[in-house]
PDB file of C-alpha atoms in Angstrom:
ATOM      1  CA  UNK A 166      20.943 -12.038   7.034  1.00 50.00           C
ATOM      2  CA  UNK A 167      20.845  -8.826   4.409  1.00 55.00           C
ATOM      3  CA  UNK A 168      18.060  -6.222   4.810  1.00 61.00           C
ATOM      4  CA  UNK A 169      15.997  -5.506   2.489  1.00 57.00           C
ATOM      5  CA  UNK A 170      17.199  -2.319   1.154  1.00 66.00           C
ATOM      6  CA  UNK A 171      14.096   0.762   0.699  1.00 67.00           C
ATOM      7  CA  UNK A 172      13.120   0.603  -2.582  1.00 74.00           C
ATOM      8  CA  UNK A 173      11.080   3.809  -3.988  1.00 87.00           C
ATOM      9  CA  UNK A 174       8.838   2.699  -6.773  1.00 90.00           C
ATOM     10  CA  UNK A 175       8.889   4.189  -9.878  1.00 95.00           C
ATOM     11  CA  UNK A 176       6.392   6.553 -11.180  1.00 96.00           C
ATOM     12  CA  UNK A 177       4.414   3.995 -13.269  1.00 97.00           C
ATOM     13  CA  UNK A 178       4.523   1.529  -9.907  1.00 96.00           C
ATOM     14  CA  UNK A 179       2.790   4.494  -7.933  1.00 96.00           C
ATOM     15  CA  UNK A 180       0.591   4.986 -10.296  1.00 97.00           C
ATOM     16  CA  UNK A 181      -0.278   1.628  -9.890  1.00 96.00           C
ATOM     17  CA  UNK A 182      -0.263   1.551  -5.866  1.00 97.00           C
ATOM     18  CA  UNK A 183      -2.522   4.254  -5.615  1.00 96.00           C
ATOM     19  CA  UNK A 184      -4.973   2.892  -8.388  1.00 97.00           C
ATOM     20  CA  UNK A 185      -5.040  -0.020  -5.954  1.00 96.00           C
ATOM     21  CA  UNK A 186      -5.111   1.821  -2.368  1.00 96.00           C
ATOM     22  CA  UNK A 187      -7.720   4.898  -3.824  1.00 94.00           C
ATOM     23  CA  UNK A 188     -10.054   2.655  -6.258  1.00 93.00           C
ATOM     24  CA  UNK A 189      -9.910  -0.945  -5.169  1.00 91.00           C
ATOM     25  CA  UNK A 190      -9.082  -2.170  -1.245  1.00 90.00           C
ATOM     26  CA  UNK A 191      -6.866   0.469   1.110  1.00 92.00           C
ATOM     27  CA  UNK A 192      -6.945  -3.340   2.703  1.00 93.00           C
ATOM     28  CA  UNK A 193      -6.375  -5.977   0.379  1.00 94.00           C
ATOM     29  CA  UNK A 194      -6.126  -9.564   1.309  1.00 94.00           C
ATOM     30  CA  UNK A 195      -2.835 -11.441   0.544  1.00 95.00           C
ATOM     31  CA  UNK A 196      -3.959 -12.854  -2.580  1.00 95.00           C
ATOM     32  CA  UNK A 197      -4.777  -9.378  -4.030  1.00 96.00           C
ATOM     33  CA  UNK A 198      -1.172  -8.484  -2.064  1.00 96.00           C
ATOM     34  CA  UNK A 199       0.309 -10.841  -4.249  1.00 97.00           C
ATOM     35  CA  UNK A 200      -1.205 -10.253  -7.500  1.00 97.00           C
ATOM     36  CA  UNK A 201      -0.254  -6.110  -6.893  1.00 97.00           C
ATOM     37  CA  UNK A 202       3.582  -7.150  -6.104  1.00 97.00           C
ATOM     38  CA  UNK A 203       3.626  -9.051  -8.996  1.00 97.00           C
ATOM     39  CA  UNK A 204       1.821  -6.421 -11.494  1.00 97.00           C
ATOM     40  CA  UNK A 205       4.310  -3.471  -9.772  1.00 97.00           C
ATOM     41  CA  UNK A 206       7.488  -5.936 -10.206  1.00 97.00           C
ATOM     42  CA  UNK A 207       8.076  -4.765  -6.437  1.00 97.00           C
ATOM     43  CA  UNK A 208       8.255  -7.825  -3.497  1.00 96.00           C
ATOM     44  CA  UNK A 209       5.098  -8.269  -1.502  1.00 96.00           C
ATOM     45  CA  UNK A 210       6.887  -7.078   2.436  1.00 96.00           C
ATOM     46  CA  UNK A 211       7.883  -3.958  -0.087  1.00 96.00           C
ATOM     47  CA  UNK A 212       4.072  -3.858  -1.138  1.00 96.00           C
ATOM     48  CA  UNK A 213       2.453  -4.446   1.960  1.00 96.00           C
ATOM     49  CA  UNK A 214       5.158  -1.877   3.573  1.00 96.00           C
ATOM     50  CA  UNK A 215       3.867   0.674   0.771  1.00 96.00           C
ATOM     51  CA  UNK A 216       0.567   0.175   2.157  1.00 96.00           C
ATOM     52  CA  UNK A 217       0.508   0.571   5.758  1.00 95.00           C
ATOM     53  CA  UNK A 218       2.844   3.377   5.323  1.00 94.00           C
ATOM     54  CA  UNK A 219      -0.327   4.981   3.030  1.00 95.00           C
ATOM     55  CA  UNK A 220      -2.527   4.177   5.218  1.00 94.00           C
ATOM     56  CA  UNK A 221      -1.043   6.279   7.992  1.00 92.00           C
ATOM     57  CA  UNK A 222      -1.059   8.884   5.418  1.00 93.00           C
ATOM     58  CA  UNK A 223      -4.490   8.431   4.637  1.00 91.00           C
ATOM     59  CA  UNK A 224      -5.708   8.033   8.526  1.00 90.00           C
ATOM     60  CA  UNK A 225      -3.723  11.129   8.759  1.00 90.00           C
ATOM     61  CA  UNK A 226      -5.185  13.093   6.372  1.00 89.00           C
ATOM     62  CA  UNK A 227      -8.772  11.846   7.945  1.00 85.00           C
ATOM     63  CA  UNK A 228      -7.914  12.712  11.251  1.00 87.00           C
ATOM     64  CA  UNK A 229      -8.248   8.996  12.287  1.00 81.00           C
ATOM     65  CA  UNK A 230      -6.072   7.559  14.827  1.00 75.00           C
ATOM     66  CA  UNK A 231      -3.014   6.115  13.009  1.00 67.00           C
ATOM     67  CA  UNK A 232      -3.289   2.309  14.559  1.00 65.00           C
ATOM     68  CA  UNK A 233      -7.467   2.022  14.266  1.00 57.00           C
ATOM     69  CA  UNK A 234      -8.452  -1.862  13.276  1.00 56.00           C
ATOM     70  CA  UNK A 235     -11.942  -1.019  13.815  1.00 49.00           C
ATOM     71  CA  UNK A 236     -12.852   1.609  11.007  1.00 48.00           C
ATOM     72  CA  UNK A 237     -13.034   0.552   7.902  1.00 51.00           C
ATOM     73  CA  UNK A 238     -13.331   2.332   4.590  1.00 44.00           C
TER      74      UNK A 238
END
């Protein structure tokens, strides 16, 4: 089976990601998953990968624990 290969979203799919992650859900269901793949033009495991890879950032950036299912925005 072939990898996915990394794919680093444009500028204008950022743009979009972040919209998403800083204004809308840093959690979104797989529906709104779905319906941000399909608006970036990127898969949805390449979404959701964006996201939890964010989210560390963000936790990060919080000082929050990196793995931490129990604090929610």
């Amino acid at each position: 089976m072939a990898t996915e290969k990394p794919v680093t979203p444009t500028e204008e799919q950022l743009e979009i990601l972040e919209y998403n992650f800083c204004k809308v859900n840093k959690h979104p269901d797989p529906t709104t998953l779905c319906l941000i793949a399909a608006e970036t033009g990127l898969s949805e495991d390449q979404t959701l990968k964006w996201f939890k890879q964010r989210l560390a950032e963000w936790r990060k950036s919080e000082g929050l624990p990196s793995e931490s299912g129990s604090v929610r925005d």
